[in-house]
Amino acid sequence: MPDVTTLLSERLSAAVVNAFGDAYADADPLLSRAANPKFGDYQANLAMGLAKRVGAPPRDVAAKIVEQLDVEGVCDDVQIAGPGFINLTLTPAFLAEQVTTLANDDRLGVERAESPQTVVVDYSSPNVAKEMHVGHLRSTIIGDAIARVLESLGHKVIRQNHLGDWGTQFGMLIEHLIDLGFDDGSQHSIADLNELYQAAKKKDDADAAFAERARQRVVKLQGGDEATLALWRSLIDESKRHFNAVYQRLGVGLSDDDVAGESFYNDRLADVVGDLDSADCLKESQGARVVFPEGFNDRDGNPLPMIVQKSDGGFLYATTDLAAARFRIDDLHADRVVYVTDARQRDHFAMLFATLKQVGWAAGDRVSLEHVPFGMVLGPDKKPYKTREGGTVRLVDLLDEAEQRAADVIAKKGTDLDDAQRSAVARAVGIGALKYADLSNDRVKDYVFDWERMLAFEGNTAPYLQNAYVRIRSIFRKAASQGVGVSRVDHAAIQLEESAERSVALALLQFGQVVPAVASSLEPHRLCTYLYDLASAYHKFYEACPVLTAPDAATRDSRLRLSALTADVLRQGLELLGIDVVEQM
Ligand code: ARG
């Protein structure tokens, strides 16, 4: 479906060429939605930049462009304002035609990617035998939204849960399990993985004999001792059960099939180091084997090493990531690999990508490697979010609290839902609010975790958006009770006379650009901002333009159709963020 922005941009570019010649074909029209409806629907800001190149005052440049601009049947008003802004107002008929096309489009204006890619999204990736905490929440939620958006555009998304399921800590964990009587590897359930880890750690610190046993155990684990491996596997299975329960409650689409943990790459690590050596990329540094990726220096200008093998022969996080990247590129045939982790791992990934390029495994433009960093979740004191006692916040507790608080908020609203409906709504609203609070912030920034704000029905929140959807659904329930059927509305002629109607229409038309923009920038908050703007425009429309009591049936049906389309875009947009809508609340 041709979109308005593209159309106007093309017309503007043609006008520039006509006015100033072919040399100006590359000039970006700098077109955007007008900040204020008073100044029209769109504005083009190119005249100011062109002025110098052309050698004329910006307003004159704008005038020359407008003179050549062919927007017959598209705009009925073109104005030059301020230093040289070109303000464009669409004709009501053209706008209505665009919205009608959108309403008839199953994809709501979001076109499939022209060349679908295979995209690996590495996200969540918690550590085995440790309960997921609030820090894992962000990767899980952001990664899932990114995966959904990419998939919706027709890309092949391969989710990879890079579980931390290997390392020396398993020595103490397994030894501790044996002490607890898990010696045959048969299934016992572990109530609290955090407790297990902490107890093992405590023993390891306090009891030298235990620490020695733990060390021996690591050797056995690495040597492939069957009994040890069985216990190790039971820890992984148990952890996965915990993770899956969280994923399910969060509505996150990760399953066991998506797990390729660190241990998966064990038998590829020696090759990684061997091949780095053959490619002449390895150096010795204090007994360890390291790579010096080009362009990474410490403060004193000394090259920074990425260690791939310790002096005792052990491999590291970076070695595993090199193996994983190779697997993703060569075996999974990824065109793009996206890593969703906290910003503190920025240097790790920068050095990893540089090494992959240097050694040729990610040569040229064969694959795009992208780190998607995010900031921290902070408490009201602006310090990393903790429990009142200063401990890490368990994810399960957070989910419980979200649902409980949402239930309270809904109870206060005094709706007439039965118990089952109420708990379903509490779930959608509570979990939705939690996810949205995370997604709606520019991800690289830290954000302050604030229950009241995220559950508010006003502001850029999930409940606000869900409520806009509910409002529309309730109009339709009422319409049905008055005998106005949806099938009739589906064919209603769209008329856009009121400025509030235009604002909704213009917002709806943007959905098709927003989704691909999120796919390229990997910034879900852009979709949140968009949905919030749409819901706000709809809210104003609802206040200004009576729907069921519109002056005549044609206006009523047009408004109903605009409402239905808004509901569709809200539902689909929230779905891409992994947030459910509800019919009533
Ligand atoms: N397990 C790691 C952590 O908790 C995250 C892994 C991210 N993925 C990767 N390929 N390194 O910090």
XYZ file of C-alpha atoms and ligand atoms in Angstrom:
597
model
C 0.000 0.000 0.000
C 1.541 3.333 -1.018
C 1.999 5.482 2.014
C 1.455 9.199 2.252
C 4.926 10.012 3.497
C 6.561 8.255 0.562
C 4.206 9.876 -1.885
C 4.767 13.376 -0.549
C 8.518 12.825 -0.328
C 8.625 11.755 -3.967
C 6.609 14.769 -5.063
C 8.858 17.087 -3.085
C 12.007 15.530 -4.538
C 10.627 15.926 -8.045
C 9.853 19.570 -7.310
C 13.393 20.162 -6.074
C 14.840 18.660 -9.246
C 12.524 20.767 -11.398
C 13.430 23.879 -9.478
C 17.184 23.420 -9.137
C 18.252 20.637 -11.474
C 19.284 16.976 -11.370
C 22.208 17.686 -9.080
C 19.655 18.063 -6.296
C 17.988 14.677 -6.755
C 19.617 13.446 -3.554
C 18.168 16.175 -1.319
C 16.188 14.658 1.571
C 12.766 16.360 1.789
C 12.947 16.077 5.608
C 9.258 15.376 5.778
C 7.506 14.759 9.084
C 4.088 15.016 10.640
C 3.334 18.608 11.560
C 3.881 19.205 15.241
C 0.721 21.275 15.464
C -2.419 20.635 13.351
C -2.730 24.406 12.980
C 0.176 24.255 10.568
C -1.219 21.462 8.445
C -0.720 17.710 8.384
C 2.895 17.402 7.306
C 5.876 19.662 7.120
C 8.958 19.561 4.917
C 12.050 21.210 6.331
C 14.477 20.927 3.453
C 14.553 24.553 2.328
C 16.739 25.706 5.206
C 19.432 23.138 4.447
C 19.291 23.705 0.702
C 19.573 27.480 0.973
C 23.329 27.476 1.216
C 23.810 24.994 -1.581
C 21.486 26.913 -3.877
C 22.721 30.289 -2.759
C 19.347 31.844 -2.019
C 17.424 32.699 1.155
C 15.507 29.711 2.574
C 12.093 31.252 2.059
C 12.888 31.822 -1.615
C 14.084 28.245 -1.920
C 10.836 27.083 -0.317
C 8.838 29.244 -2.708
C 10.625 27.800 -5.747
C 9.949 24.264 -4.528
C 6.299 25.001 -3.891
C 6.001 26.532 -7.356
C 7.123 23.245 -8.887
C 5.258 21.028 -6.464
C 2.560 18.864 -7.991
C 0.173 17.793 -5.248
C -3.000 18.034 -7.294
C -5.635 15.869 -5.663
C -3.377 15.216 -2.661
C -3.061 18.527 -0.824
C -5.409 21.458 -0.910
C -3.205 23.776 1.031
C 0.530 24.381 0.849
C 1.978 27.158 2.983
C 5.408 28.504 3.629
C 5.967 29.468 7.240
C 8.702 30.805 9.470
C 12.212 30.613 8.056
C 11.063 28.327 5.204
C 8.996 25.425 6.471
C 6.685 23.976 3.848
C 3.393 23.021 5.458
C 1.175 20.566 3.649
C -2.481 19.820 4.272
C -4.096 16.801 2.660
C -7.471 17.128 0.993
C -10.233 15.477 3.023
C -11.066 13.246 0.058
C -7.484 12.058 -0.368
C -7.099 11.425 3.339
C -10.379 9.506 3.425
C -9.294 7.446 0.446
C -6.031 6.533 2.163
C -7.804 5.528 5.344
C -10.274 3.442 3.371
C -7.421 1.594 1.688
C -5.920 1.025 5.120
C -9.207 -0.269 6.494
C -9.385 -2.773 3.641
C -5.832 -3.946 4.214
C -5.413 -7.023 6.408
C -1.896 -5.910 7.267
C -3.013 -2.469 8.403
C -0.555 -0.778 6.098
C 2.478 -2.729 7.296
C 4.129 -4.191 4.240
C 6.170 -7.350 4.332
C 9.914 -6.862 4.081
C 11.053 -6.765 0.470
C 13.915 -9.137 1.137
C 13.145 -11.288 4.168
C 16.142 -12.116 6.294
C 17.082 -14.820 8.717
C 17.489 -13.040 12.016
C 18.868 -14.657 15.145
C 17.615 -12.929 18.277
C 19.631 -13.834 21.362
C 17.575 -12.829 24.367
C 16.607 -13.650 27.941
C 19.644 -15.931 28.376
C 19.462 -16.318 32.157
C 21.880 -18.384 34.172
C 21.054 -21.905 35.269
C 20.605 -22.613 38.948
C 19.949 -18.988 39.618
C 16.481 -17.643 39.848
C 15.670 -15.077 37.191
C 15.688 -11.621 38.656
C 14.570 -8.220 37.558
C 17.718 -7.810 35.465
C 16.602 -10.633 33.199
C 13.225 -9.073 32.785
C 14.452 -6.451 30.376
C 16.270 -8.770 28.012
C 13.281 -11.118 27.979
C 10.698 -8.439 27.308
C 12.665 -6.305 24.857
C 13.995 -9.325 23.003
C 10.552 -10.819 22.660
C 9.070 -7.599 21.281
C 11.907 -7.347 18.767
C 11.377 -10.952 17.690
C 7.645 -10.355 17.241
C 8.160 -7.193 15.192
C 10.706 -8.847 12.894
C 8.492 -11.862 12.432
C 5.481 -9.722 11.585
C 7.436 -8.267 8.665
C 8.066 -11.715 7.257
C 11.607 -12.260 8.474
C 12.604 -15.699 9.636
C 13.337 -15.242 13.315
C 15.421 -17.791 15.175
C 15.188 -17.222 18.904
C 18.271 -18.267 20.834
C 18.231 -18.540 24.573
C 21.953 -18.501 25.372
C 21.548 -20.020 28.832
C 24.466 -19.728 31.207
C 24.557 -23.472 31.766
C 28.286 -24.148 32.036
C 31.160 -23.049 34.219
C 33.064 -23.748 37.388
C 30.135 -22.815 39.638
C 28.561 -26.163 38.717
C 31.193 -27.931 40.776
C 29.882 -26.511 44.031
C 26.253 -26.760 42.946
C 26.517 -30.432 42.097
C 28.509 -31.219 45.219
C 25.858 -29.473 47.251
C 23.133 -31.459 45.500
C 24.932 -34.660 46.417
C 25.067 -33.538 50.052
C 21.321 -33.008 49.859
C 20.841 -36.568 48.677
C 20.301 -35.991 44.977
C 23.111 -38.401 44.214
C 21.362 -40.544 41.645
C 20.325 -37.647 39.448
C 16.672 -38.624 39.724
C 14.212 -35.775 39.778
C 13.753 -33.906 42.987
C 12.173 -30.600 42.730
C 14.138 -27.568 43.751
C 11.823 -25.105 45.382
C 14.093 -22.153 45.272
C 17.061 -22.024 42.959
C 18.393 -18.887 44.572
C 18.536 -20.585 47.935
C 20.293 -23.551 46.429
C 22.910 -21.336 44.852
C 23.432 -19.283 47.967
C 23.732 -22.329 50.207
C 26.281 -23.877 47.877
C 28.233 -20.651 47.716
C 28.265 -20.298 51.475
C 29.636 -23.802 51.935
C 32.178 -23.219 49.214
C 33.450 -20.117 50.978
C 33.463 -21.534 54.491
C 34.431 -25.164 54.085
C 37.795 -25.891 52.461
C 37.107 -29.609 52.117
C 33.852 -28.851 50.327
C 35.639 -26.364 48.080
C 38.163 -29.024 47.167
C 35.403 -31.546 46.384
C 33.735 -28.887 44.263
C 36.944 -28.368 42.326
C 37.277 -32.099 41.694
C 33.683 -32.119 40.583
C 34.391 -29.522 37.910
C 37.126 -31.769 36.557
C 34.671 -34.685 36.473
C 32.041 -32.557 34.767
C 34.471 -31.392 32.118
C 35.770 -34.926 31.732
C 32.271 -36.140 30.888
C 31.692 -38.304 33.976
C 28.213 -39.760 33.497
C 26.961 -39.475 37.080
C 28.129 -35.895 37.278
C 26.543 -35.056 33.952
C 23.260 -36.556 35.153
C 23.211 -34.210 38.129
C 24.208 -31.298 35.952
C 21.331 -32.110 33.602
C 18.875 -32.293 36.469
C 19.921 -28.789 37.480
C 19.346 -27.564 33.962
C 15.974 -29.249 33.634
C 14.871 -27.853 36.926
C 16.017 -24.378 35.975
C 14.287 -24.586 32.624
C 11.062 -25.479 34.383
C 11.382 -22.290 36.401
C 12.257 -20.195 33.361
C 9.410 -21.650 31.324
C 6.915 -20.881 34.049
C 8.047 -17.250 33.973
C 7.964 -17.114 30.165
C 4.474 -18.487 30.150
C 3.226 -15.952 32.646
C 4.897 -13.168 30.723
C 3.452 -14.396 27.446
C 6.941 -14.680 26.020
C 7.427 -16.997 23.076
C 10.509 -18.881 24.242
C 10.437 -22.636 24.500
C 12.933 -25.448 25.096
C 13.473 -25.561 21.336
C 15.026 -22.122 21.498
C 17.586 -23.081 24.108
C 21.170 -23.238 22.904
C 23.058 -22.649 26.102
C 26.752 -22.139 26.597
C 27.323 -25.885 26.989
C 25.998 -26.442 23.478
C 29.232 -24.934 22.155
C 31.643 -26.918 24.346
C 32.942 -29.177 21.620
C 33.483 -26.252 19.257
C 35.674 -24.184 21.558
C 38.963 -25.921 20.809
C 38.369 -25.322 17.093
C 37.635 -21.683 17.695
C 40.995 -21.241 19.359
C 42.759 -23.435 16.794
C 41.256 -21.523 13.893
C 42.086 -18.170 15.436
C 45.633 -19.436 15.644
C 45.702 -20.597 12.027
C 44.324 -17.234 10.990
C 47.233 -15.629 12.825
C 44.955 -13.794 15.218
C 46.216 -15.284 18.492
C 48.773 -13.822 20.841
C 50.191 -15.043 24.136
C 49.717 -12.774 27.099
C 50.814 -13.847 30.567
C 50.276 -17.465 29.662
C 46.782 -16.871 28.321
C 45.815 -16.921 24.679
C 44.261 -13.672 23.578
C 43.069 -11.750 20.551
C 43.751 -8.047 20.183
C 40.839 -6.758 18.147
C 41.860 -3.683 16.169
C 40.900 -0.335 17.584
C 40.491 -1.303 21.246
C 42.915 0.340 23.594
C 43.015 1.095 27.278
C 43.471 4.619 28.627
C 47.215 4.491 28.151
C 46.827 3.469 24.538
C 47.799 -0.169 25.081
C 45.823 -2.672 23.010
C 43.031 -4.401 24.957
C 43.009 -8.178 24.887
C 40.034 -10.472 24.563
C 41.031 -13.633 26.387
C 39.912 -16.827 24.671
C 41.865 -19.394 26.672
C 43.209 -19.127 30.168
C 46.653 -20.366 31.114
C 45.066 -23.458 32.700
C 43.449 -24.301 29.366
C 39.951 -23.174 30.360
C 37.750 -21.338 27.889
C 35.746 -18.212 28.594
C 32.495 -16.396 27.950
C 34.091 -14.739 24.899
C 35.243 -18.069 23.458
C 31.716 -19.403 23.718
C 30.341 -16.295 22.061
C 32.792 -16.690 19.202
C 31.635 -20.278 18.736
C 27.988 -19.233 19.003
C 28.398 -16.492 16.406
C 30.065 -18.915 14.023
C 27.260 -21.402 14.501
C 24.650 -18.727 13.880
C 26.363 -17.501 10.739
C 27.419 -20.822 9.215
C 24.799 -23.270 10.428
C 21.762 -21.113 11.017
C 22.600 -18.905 7.996
C 21.832 -15.710 9.835
C 21.791 -12.469 7.879
C 21.497 -10.573 11.102
C 22.334 -11.509 14.697
C 20.879 -9.419 17.462
C 22.067 -9.646 21.082
C 19.803 -8.214 23.753
C 21.785 -7.670 26.955
C 22.424 -4.941 29.453
C 24.629 -2.051 28.425
C 27.471 -3.194 30.644
C 28.275 -5.861 28.063
C 28.819 -3.234 25.378
C 32.595 -3.618 25.254
C 32.349 -7.381 25.221
C 30.177 -7.304 22.118
C 32.129 -4.568 20.405
C 35.305 -6.620 20.805
C 33.523 -9.811 19.827
C 32.209 -8.296 16.595
C 35.584 -6.771 15.768
C 37.259 -10.149 16.274
C 34.685 -11.914 14.111
C 35.365 -9.434 11.313
C 39.111 -9.609 11.729
C 39.270 -13.379 11.545
C 36.871 -13.375 8.597
C 33.981 -15.310 10.151
C 31.758 -12.291 9.732
C 33.628 -10.769 6.829
C 32.338 -7.835 4.820
C 28.599 -7.425 4.783
C 27.902 -11.130 5.050
C 26.082 -10.640 8.325
C 25.011 -7.732 10.457
C 25.950 -8.169 14.110
C 24.070 -5.894 16.475
C 24.222 -5.445 20.202
C 20.955 -4.144 21.629
C 21.980 -2.667 24.963
C 19.603 -1.606 27.692
C 19.940 0.319 30.928
C 19.186 -0.673 34.489
C 15.943 -0.913 36.423
C 16.201 1.501 39.334
C 14.345 1.787 42.613
C 12.790 5.027 43.870
C 16.194 5.866 45.368
C 17.646 5.792 41.837
C 19.817 2.842 42.801
C 19.480 -0.616 41.225
C 16.053 -1.995 42.073
C 16.117 -4.170 45.193
C 13.696 -5.608 47.711
C 13.058 -3.604 50.848
C 15.567 -5.869 52.601
C 18.156 -5.071 49.952
C 17.977 -8.439 48.162
C 17.471 -9.102 44.473
C 13.866 -8.992 43.384
C 12.688 -12.384 42.184
C 10.833 -12.244 38.929
C 8.021 -14.474 40.136
C 7.369 -12.156 43.048
C 7.294 -9.224 40.677
C 4.716 -10.932 38.478
C 2.553 -11.778 41.486
C 2.680 -8.224 42.684
C 1.846 -6.853 39.227
C -1.288 -8.972 39.039
C -2.291 -8.236 42.608
C -1.914 -4.487 42.166
C -3.787 -4.558 38.880
C -6.605 -6.476 40.575
C -6.783 -3.751 43.236
C -6.859 -1.000 40.640
C -9.656 -2.737 38.776
C -11.624 -3.412 41.926
C -11.419 0.302 42.682
C -12.837 1.111 39.272
C -15.934 -0.775 40.389
C -16.679 -2.659 37.192
C -19.266 -5.400 36.937
C -16.987 -8.251 35.954
C -17.345 -11.707 37.445
C -14.425 -13.254 39.314
C -13.015 -15.164 36.366
C -13.172 -12.121 34.110
C -11.663 -9.978 36.776
C -8.630 -12.180 37.251
C -8.117 -12.459 33.497
C -8.237 -8.674 33.245
C -5.895 -8.304 36.219
C -3.446 -10.574 34.495
C -3.565 -8.726 31.164
C -3.369 -5.326 32.825
C -0.776 -6.216 35.466
C 1.603 -8.087 33.204
C 0.895 -5.639 30.388
C 1.739 -2.676 32.607
C 4.981 -4.278 33.734
C 6.064 -5.049 30.185
C 4.970 -1.719 28.799
C 6.810 0.238 31.485
C 9.949 -1.513 30.363
C 9.338 -1.188 26.638
C 8.136 2.397 26.553
C 11.383 3.841 27.836
C 14.244 4.461 25.478
C 15.939 1.166 26.216
C 19.500 2.430 26.589
C 18.451 4.585 29.505
C 17.961 3.404 33.067
C 14.402 3.699 34.285
C 12.795 4.005 37.668
C 10.465 1.185 38.548
C 7.222 2.726 39.756
C 4.085 0.637 40.292
C 1.729 3.598 40.585
C 2.849 5.160 37.372
C 2.900 1.998 35.305
C -0.618 1.045 36.444
C -2.129 4.488 35.946
C -4.973 4.877 33.482
C -3.532 8.190 32.363
C -0.204 8.716 30.642
C 1.911 6.536 28.426
C 0.966 3.231 30.068
C -0.447 -0.128 29.074
C -3.700 0.456 31.002
C -4.241 3.696 29.070
C -3.919 1.875 25.758
C -5.932 -1.116 26.908
C -8.601 1.267 28.128
C -8.783 3.005 24.746
C -9.377 -0.398 23.200
C -12.031 -1.226 25.782
C -13.740 2.079 25.108
C -14.029 1.266 21.413
C -15.259 -2.241 22.089
C -17.919 -0.905 24.370
C -19.099 1.520 21.690
C -19.544 -1.466 19.426
C -21.423 -3.471 22.034
C -23.740 -0.531 22.438
C -24.031 -0.123 18.666
C -24.984 -3.773 18.317
C -27.677 -3.343 20.941
C -29.025 -0.502 18.814
C -29.008 -2.695 15.746
C -25.951 -1.182 14.055
C -24.050 -4.196 12.803
C -20.348 -4.375 12.182
C -20.798 -5.681 8.630
C -22.498 -2.474 7.666
C -19.796 -0.359 9.266
C -17.178 -2.321 7.345
C -18.350 -0.680 4.153
C -19.174 2.744 5.475
C -17.775 5.677 3.526
C -15.137 7.413 5.601
C -15.598 11.152 5.910
C -13.151 13.338 7.767
C -14.565 16.777 8.457
C -13.571 17.460 12.051
C -9.988 18.146 12.983
C -10.160 15.441 15.672
C -11.173 12.943 12.988
C -8.263 14.007 10.815
C -5.825 13.543 13.670
C -6.968 9.974 14.216
C -6.792 9.287 10.490
C -3.278 10.692 10.181
C -2.117 8.683 13.172
C -3.594 5.489 11.738
C -1.748 6.024 8.477
C 1.585 6.056 10.281
C 1.418 2.504 11.587
C 2.879 1.185 8.352
C 6.060 3.215 8.847
C 6.454 2.713 12.547
C 6.718 -1.069 12.522
C 9.578 -1.239 9.980
C 11.296 1.605 11.840
C 11.261 -0.518 15.002
C 12.631 -3.461 13.036
C 15.601 -1.453 11.853
C 16.353 0.538 14.995
C 15.389 -2.298 17.346
C 13.739 0.295 19.572
C 10.341 -0.885 20.754
C 9.700 2.406 22.550
C 9.010 3.984 19.165
C 6.024 1.719 18.780
C 4.885 2.605 22.315
C 5.123 6.320 21.596
C 3.162 5.802 18.411
C 0.398 3.813 20.110
C 0.187 6.389 22.843
C -0.203 9.170 20.269
C -2.867 7.185 18.465
C -4.762 6.482 21.697
C -4.495 10.145 22.687
C -5.813 11.252 19.287
C -8.647 8.782 19.659
C -9.409 10.032 23.138
C -9.707 13.607 21.854
C -11.850 12.423 18.971
C -14.110 10.601 21.421
C -14.540 13.784 23.451
C -15.151 15.978 20.416
C -17.107 13.766 18.035
C -20.140 11.844 19.236
C -20.159 8.433 17.601
C -23.494 6.759 18.272
C -25.251 10.086 18.621
C -23.642 11.563 15.517
C -25.854 13.997 13.561
C -26.653 11.460 10.848
C -26.238 7.782 10.074
C -23.478 8.332 7.507
C -21.351 10.277 9.988
C -22.070 7.705 12.669
C -20.989 4.826 10.442
C -17.886 6.665 9.312
C -16.929 7.293 12.930
C -17.634 3.707 13.839
C -15.377 2.567 11.059
C -12.609 4.913 12.163
C -13.048 3.553 15.695
C -12.904 -0.057 14.537
C -9.712 0.636 12.633
C -8.200 2.323 15.674
C -9.047 -0.736 17.752
C -7.405 -2.989 15.157
C -4.201 -0.968 15.138
C -4.113 -0.775 18.943
C -4.640 -4.518 19.257
C -2.060 -5.353 16.623
C 0.454 -2.836 17.993
C 0.100 -4.199 21.517
C 0.361 -7.721 20.191
C 3.723 -6.836 18.658
C 4.810 -5.721 22.111
C 3.517 -8.952 23.606
C 0.685 -7.252 25.474
C -2.886 -8.526 25.542
C -6.000 -6.442 25.127
C -9.234 -7.105 27.006
C -12.808 -6.589 25.910
C -13.959 -5.018 29.129
C -12.481 -3.745 32.319
N 23.927 -15.229 30.502
C 24.380 -13.893 30.235
C 24.056 -12.998 31.446
O 23.221 -13.331 32.264
C 23.756 -13.287 29.006
C 24.100 -13.948 27.701
C 23.830 -13.070 26.532
N 24.107 -13.708 25.282
C 25.319 -13.923 24.781
N 25.426 -14.527 23.632
N 26.410 -13.587 25.409
O 24.648 -11.936 31.535
